[in-house]
Structures are given as C-alpha cells and as structure tokens.
Coordinates of C-alpha atoms in Angstrom, one line a residue:
Chain A
S297 CA 256.0 22.2 200.5
Q298 CA 259.7 21.9 200.7
M299 CA 260.4 22.1 197.0
T300 CA 262.7 24.9 195.7
Q301 CA 262.1 26.8 192.5
D302 CA 264.6 24.6 190.5
M303 CA 262.8 21.5 191.4
L304 CA 259.6 22.7 189.7
P305 CA 259.1 22.7 186.0
G306 CA 260.5 25.5 183.9
P307 CA 260.9 26.7 180.4
Y308 CA 261.8 24.6 177.4
P309 CA 265.4 23.4 177.8
R310 CA 267.7 24.7 175.0
T311 CA 271.2 23.4 175.6
P312 CA 272.3 19.9 176.4
E313 CA 273.2 20.9 179.9
E314 CA 269.8 22.2 180.6
R315 CA 268.3 18.9 179.1
A316 CA 270.5 16.9 181.6
V317 CA 269.4 19.1 184.6
A318 CA 265.8 18.7 183.5
A319 CA 266.1 14.9 183.3
K320 CA 267.6 14.7 186.6
K321 CA 264.9 16.9 188.1
Y322 CA 262.2 14.6 186.6
N323 CA 263.9 11.3 187.7
M324 CA 264.7 10.2 184.3
R325 CA 267.5 9.1 182.3
V326 CA 269.0 11.7 179.9
E327 CA 268.4 9.4 177.0
D328 CA 264.9 8.8 178.1
Y329 CA 264.0 12.5 178.6
E330 CA 262.3 14.1 175.6
P331 CA 260.4 17.4 176.2
Y332 CA 257.3 18.4 174.3
P333 CA 258.2 20.2 171.0
D334 CA 258.7 24.0 171.7
D335 CA 255.5 25.0 169.9
G336 CA 254.6 27.7 172.4
F337 CA 251.7 25.5 173.7
G338 CA 252.7 26.0 177.3
Y339 CA 254.3 22.6 178.1
G340 CA 257.7 24.1 179.0
D341 CA 260.2 21.3 179.8
Y342 CA 257.7 18.7 181.0
P343 CA 258.7 15.3 179.5
K344 CA 256.9 13.6 176.8
L345 CA 256.1 10.2 178.0
P346 CA 254.5 7.4 175.9
D347 CA 250.7 7.8 175.5
K348 CA 249.7 4.7 177.4
S349 CA 247.0 4.4 179.8
H350 CA 247.1 2.8 183.2
H351 CA 245.2 -0.2 181.9
E352 CA 248.3 -1.4 180.1
R353 CA 250.5 -1.2 183.3
D354 CA 251.4 -4.4 185.1
P355 CA 248.5 -5.4 187.3
W356 CA 250.7 -7.8 189.4
Y357 CA 253.6 -5.4 190.1
Q358 CA 253.7 -3.9 193.6
W359 CA 253.0 -0.4 192.8
D360 CA 253.2 2.3 195.6
Q361 CA 249.8 3.4 194.7
P362 CA 248.0 0.2 193.3
D363 CA 244.8 2.0 192.3
M364 CA 246.6 4.5 190.2
R365 CA 249.3 2.0 189.1
H366 CA 251.8 4.7 189.9
N367 CA 255.1 4.7 191.9
W368 CA 256.2 7.6 194.2
G369 CA 258.3 9.9 192.4
E370 CA 257.7 8.5 188.9
P371 CA 257.1 11.2 186.3
M372 CA 253.4 11.5 185.6
H373 CA 252.2 11.8 182.1
W374 CA 250.8 15.2 181.1
D375 CA 247.3 13.6 180.7
F376 CA 247.7 11.4 183.8
D377 CA 244.2 12.0 184.9
M378 CA 242.9 11.1 181.5
Y379 CA 244.7 7.7 181.4
T380 CA 243.6 6.4 184.7
R381 CA 241.7 3.2 184.9
N382 CA 238.3 4.9 185.1
R383 CA 238.8 6.8 181.8
V384 CA 240.7 6.4 178.5
D385 CA 241.9 2.8 177.7
T386 CA 244.7 2.6 175.1
S387 CA 245.2 -1.2 175.3
P388 CA 245.8 -2.9 172.2
T389 CA 242.7 -4.2 170.4
V390 CA 242.1 -7.8 169.1
V391 CA 241.1 -6.3 165.8
P392 CA 243.4 -3.5 164.3
W393 CA 241.8 0.0 164.7
H394 CA 241.8 0.8 161.0
I395 CA 240.0 -2.3 160.2
M396 CA 237.2 -1.6 162.9
R397 CA 237.0 2.0 161.6
R398 CA 236.7 0.7 158.0
H399 CA 234.0 -1.7 159.0
F400 CA 232.1 0.9 161.1
L401 CA 232.1 3.5 158.4
I402 CA 231.0 1.1 155.7
F403 CA 228.1 0.0 157.8
L404 CA 227.3 3.7 158.8
G405 CA 227.6 4.8 155.4
T406 CA 225.4 2.1 153.9
M407 CA 222.6 2.8 156.5
L408 CA 222.7 6.6 155.9
V409 CA 222.6 6.2 152.2
M410 CA 219.6 3.7 152.4
F411 CA 217.7 5.9 154.8
G412 CA 218.4 8.9 152.6
I413 CA 217.1 7.2 149.5
G414 CA 214.2 5.9 151.4
G415 CA 213.4 9.4 152.3
M416 CA 213.4 10.7 149.0
Y417 CA 211.6 7.7 147.3
P418 CA 209.3 6.5 149.9
S419 CA 207.2 3.4 149.2
Y420 CA 204.2 2.2 151.2
M421 CA 201.9 -0.8 151.1
P422 CA 198.9 0.0 148.8
V423 CA 195.8 1.1 150.8
G424 CA 192.3 1.9 150.0
P425 CA 190.0 4.4 151.4
K426 CA 188.7 3.5 154.9
Q427 CA 185.4 1.7 155.1
Y428 CA 182.9 2.6 157.8
P429 CA 180.1 0.5 159.2
F430 CA 176.5 1.4 159.6
N431 CA 175.9 2.9 156.1
D432 CA 179.0 5.0 156.5
L433 CA 178.1 6.2 160.1
Y434 CA 175.0 7.7 158.9
L435 CA 173.5 8.4 162.3
E436 CA 176.9 9.4 163.9
R437 CA 177.4 11.9 161.2
G438 CA 174.2 13.7 162.0
G439 CA 171.8 11.9 159.5
D440 CA 168.0 12.2 160.4
P441 CA 167.0 9.1 162.3
N442 CA 163.5 9.1 160.8
K443 CA 164.6 8.9 157.2
E444 CA 165.8 5.7 155.7
P445 CA 169.6 5.8 155.3
P446 CA 171.0 5.4 151.8
V447 CA 172.4 1.9 151.4
V448 CA 176.2 1.7 151.2
T449 CA 177.9 -1.5 150.1
H450 CA 181.6 -1.7 150.1
Y451 CA 181.8 -5.0 148.2
E452 CA 181.3 -6.2 144.8
I453 CA 180.2 -9.7 144.1
Chain B
M282 CA 246.5 -10.8 143.8
A283 CA 250.0 -12.1 143.2
S284 CA 251.5 -8.5 143.3
E285 CA 250.3 -7.9 146.9
P286 CA 252.6 -9.5 149.5
T287 CA 250.7 -11.5 151.9
L288 CA 251.1 -10.0 155.5
S289 CA 250.5 -12.0 158.6
S290 CA 247.7 -10.5 160.8
A291 CA 250.5 -9.3 163.3
E292 CA 252.1 -7.3 160.7
R293 CA 248.8 -5.7 159.7
Y294 CA 248.2 -4.2 163.0
R295 CA 248.8 -0.4 163.0
P296 CA 249.0 1.3 166.3
N297 CA 247.7 4.9 166.5
S298 CA 246.9 7.5 169.2
F299 CA 244.1 5.4 170.4
V300 CA 245.6 2.0 170.7
S301 CA 249.1 1.1 171.4
L302 CA 251.3 -1.7 170.0
P303 CA 251.3 -4.9 172.2
A304 CA 254.7 -5.9 173.5
E305 CA 254.4 -9.2 171.7
L306 CA 254.5 -7.3 168.3
D307 CA 257.0 -4.7 169.2
R308 CA 260.4 -5.5 167.7
S309 CA 262.2 -3.5 170.3
T310 CA 261.3 -5.9 173.0
F311 CA 263.1 -8.7 171.3
D312 CA 266.4 -6.6 171.4
V313 CA 268.7 -8.0 174.1
S314 CA 271.7 -6.0 173.2
P315 CA 274.1 -4.9 176.0
E316 CA 273.0 -1.2 175.5
R317 CA 269.4 -2.0 176.1
R318 CA 270.3 -4.1 179.1
R319 CA 272.3 -1.2 180.6
A320 CA 269.5 1.1 179.9
E321 CA 267.1 -1.1 181.6
A322 CA 269.4 -1.5 184.5
E323 CA 269.7 2.3 184.8
R324 CA 266.0 2.7 185.0
L325 CA 265.7 0.0 187.5
A326 CA 268.3 1.8 189.6
I327 CA 266.3 5.0 189.5
R328 CA 263.1 3.2 190.3
A329 CA 264.7 1.3 193.1
R330 CA 266.2 4.6 194.7
L331 CA 262.7 6.2 194.5
K332 CA 261.1 3.1 196.1
R333 CA 263.6 3.2 198.9
Q334 CA 263.0 6.9 199.6
Y335 CA 259.2 6.1 199.8
Q336 CA 259.6 3.1 201.9
L337 CA 261.8 5.0 204.4
Q338 CA 259.3 7.6 204.8
L339 CA 256.4 5.3 204.8
H340 CA 257.8 3.2 207.6
N341 CA 259.3 5.9 209.7
P342 CA 258.5 5.6 213.5
N343 CA 258.3 9.3 213.7
P344 CA 256.3 9.9 210.6
A345 CA 255.9 13.2 208.8
P346 CA 252.3 14.2 208.7
V347 CA 252.1 13.8 204.9
I348 CA 254.4 12.1 202.4
E349 CA 254.5 14.6 199.5
N350 CA 255.1 13.3 196.1
P351 CA 257.3 15.8 194.2
A352 CA 256.2 14.3 190.8
L353 CA 252.6 15.0 191.7
T354 CA 253.6 18.6 192.7
R355 CA 255.6 19.1 189.5
W356 CA 252.7 17.7 187.4
V357 CA 250.1 20.1 189.0
Y358 CA 252.6 23.1 188.7
A359 CA 253.3 22.3 185.1
R360 CA 249.7 22.1 184.2
T361 CA 248.5 25.2 186.1
H362 CA 251.3 27.8 186.8
N363 CA 253.8 26.9 184.1
V364 CA 251.5 27.3 181.2
Y365 CA 251.3 31.0 180.9
P366 CA 255.1 31.7 181.3
T367 CA 255.9 29.1 178.5
F368 CA 253.2 30.1 176.2
R369 CA 254.2 31.9 173.0
P370 CA 252.0 33.2 170.3
T371 CA 253.0 31.2 167.2
P372 CA 251.0 30.8 164.0
K373 CA 249.7 27.4 165.1
T374 CA 248.5 28.7 168.6
S375 CA 247.1 31.8 167.5
F376 CA 245.1 30.0 164.7
L377 CA 243.7 27.4 167.2
G378 CA 243.0 30.2 169.7
L379 CA 240.9 32.0 166.9
V380 CA 239.0 28.9 165.9
F381 CA 238.2 27.5 169.3
A382 CA 237.9 30.8 171.3
I383 CA 237.0 33.8 169.2
G384 CA 235.1 31.8 166.4
P385 CA 232.4 30.4 168.6
L386 CA 231.9 33.6 170.4
L387 CA 231.4 35.6 167.1
F388 CA 229.3 32.7 165.7
W389 CA 226.8 32.6 168.6
A390 CA 226.7 36.3 168.8
T391 CA 225.7 36.7 165.2
I392 CA 223.3 33.8 165.4
F393 CA 221.6 35.5 168.5
K394 CA 221.6 38.8 166.8
V395 CA 220.0 37.6 163.6
E396 CA 217.6 35.0 164.9
R397 CA 215.9 36.8 167.8

C-alpha cells in the first residue's frame, strides 16, 4: 500500500501539536479528536469514538458502503467489527435499561429463592403403598399354583 | 411521596455502555448556537472532501485495481501492529494480565494435578 509511516497509527500524543497532527491523520477535527486514555493498554493515538453501533446510523443516507453504513476514509471505531449490524446493537430501548435489569433480577431472584426453598422443604401429594391385583401377584411372585393363594383385600367396607 | 420530585419518563432514561441516548432526549441536539453550527459545517466539509476523493477513484476511466481505504488500513494496523509498541506495564494492566492469563493457567493446572 502507498501509506507512509506517518500516516499509520503511532504512540499516544503528548503535546497539542502531536494531537493536531494525529487529528489530521485520522481525518477528524482537532476538537473532536480524543485519544484513548494512556493506560498502557496498547491503544496508542487511536481516537476514542462514541460507542454506537451501526444499527443507529442513518439507514437512508447514501453511505459509500451501505451494508457497513460506513464512508470511505471515515475513522473506524476500535470495535468496528463488534458494532456491525450482525452483532452488538446499542440502539436506545423503549424501557430504560436499569428498569429492565431490575425487573429481570427481581424475577430471577424470586424464582431461584422459591426453587431453593422447594428443594430444601419438598412437599408431595400423599401416596399409599401400591396395590397389586391377583392376590398381590401371587403366581407371578413364584407362588405354588396348586396351593390356594392367601386372600388379599385392599379395601375396607 | 411528596419529597420525591416526579420525573417524566424521558428524564428517567439512563444511557449506559449497552444502550445509548436517543437524539430526541439529548439536550445537545437542541443546541443551535453558531459554534455548533460551525463545528457541524467543518465536519461536513471533511466528509465532503473524503466523499469527493472516493468518487473520483470510483468513477475513474482508468481505474486502479483496488481502491484502498486508509481508514481501514489504519484500523487494522492499530489493532495488530500498534498494540505491542504502545503497551506499557502498569498496575492495572499487570493486574488484569495476572487475573485473565496466569490465573486460569495456575487454576486448571492445580485442578488437574489434584483431581486426576
């Protein structure tokens, strides 16, 4: 490619002149350009763009790349491949996030507590011992066929 | 509940890292001061300049084989080649490195040693 080394990303800009040069390099206004904080994480002078996914970009504007909703030469977000329209969507929700989270945690917590209590103190329908026909399955259990089987009644009148 | 001020549902919306603020609720979109207009005009000028460059290359009668996007090249370079030179061991990065890289290694090594 025909890019020189000064057109490629470099280290974190320290002086205002370096910031201006970096803003020009990334095709951004100097006031808009804001690098990632210099925490040693490896971002260098790459600009920190707003964390908005491509779902939020205008669908009716004539993008150079309509599927990516991206214009040629526009600085790409560090997580560009995460914010494509196939993946993460940061569109505003109808219900605020903290309310949704609260409702979900209340439901989940209640269900888990109920299941836990149910596991510790199980309760079943009362059952009696199973009743078998043919005098408690006398012949099937190996009783002598010539002898009279003992009479078994499972009822009381 | 007389002490709690009643908020409209729009004011109760709180954006975070998962959802963003819609433009209708964002107070800065209502700002039509000259400074903002000049800023928008400058951004439009940059966009228009880039669009012109792209369109010239796109509709060139003797086209180049590939229209290279320098923003894409910079993005790829920043994420691959520029990470190691700009990395610096700080308390935060070394702590995270310990937790996510060395921790699981030692954890699973001890588990396998003890359980098998």
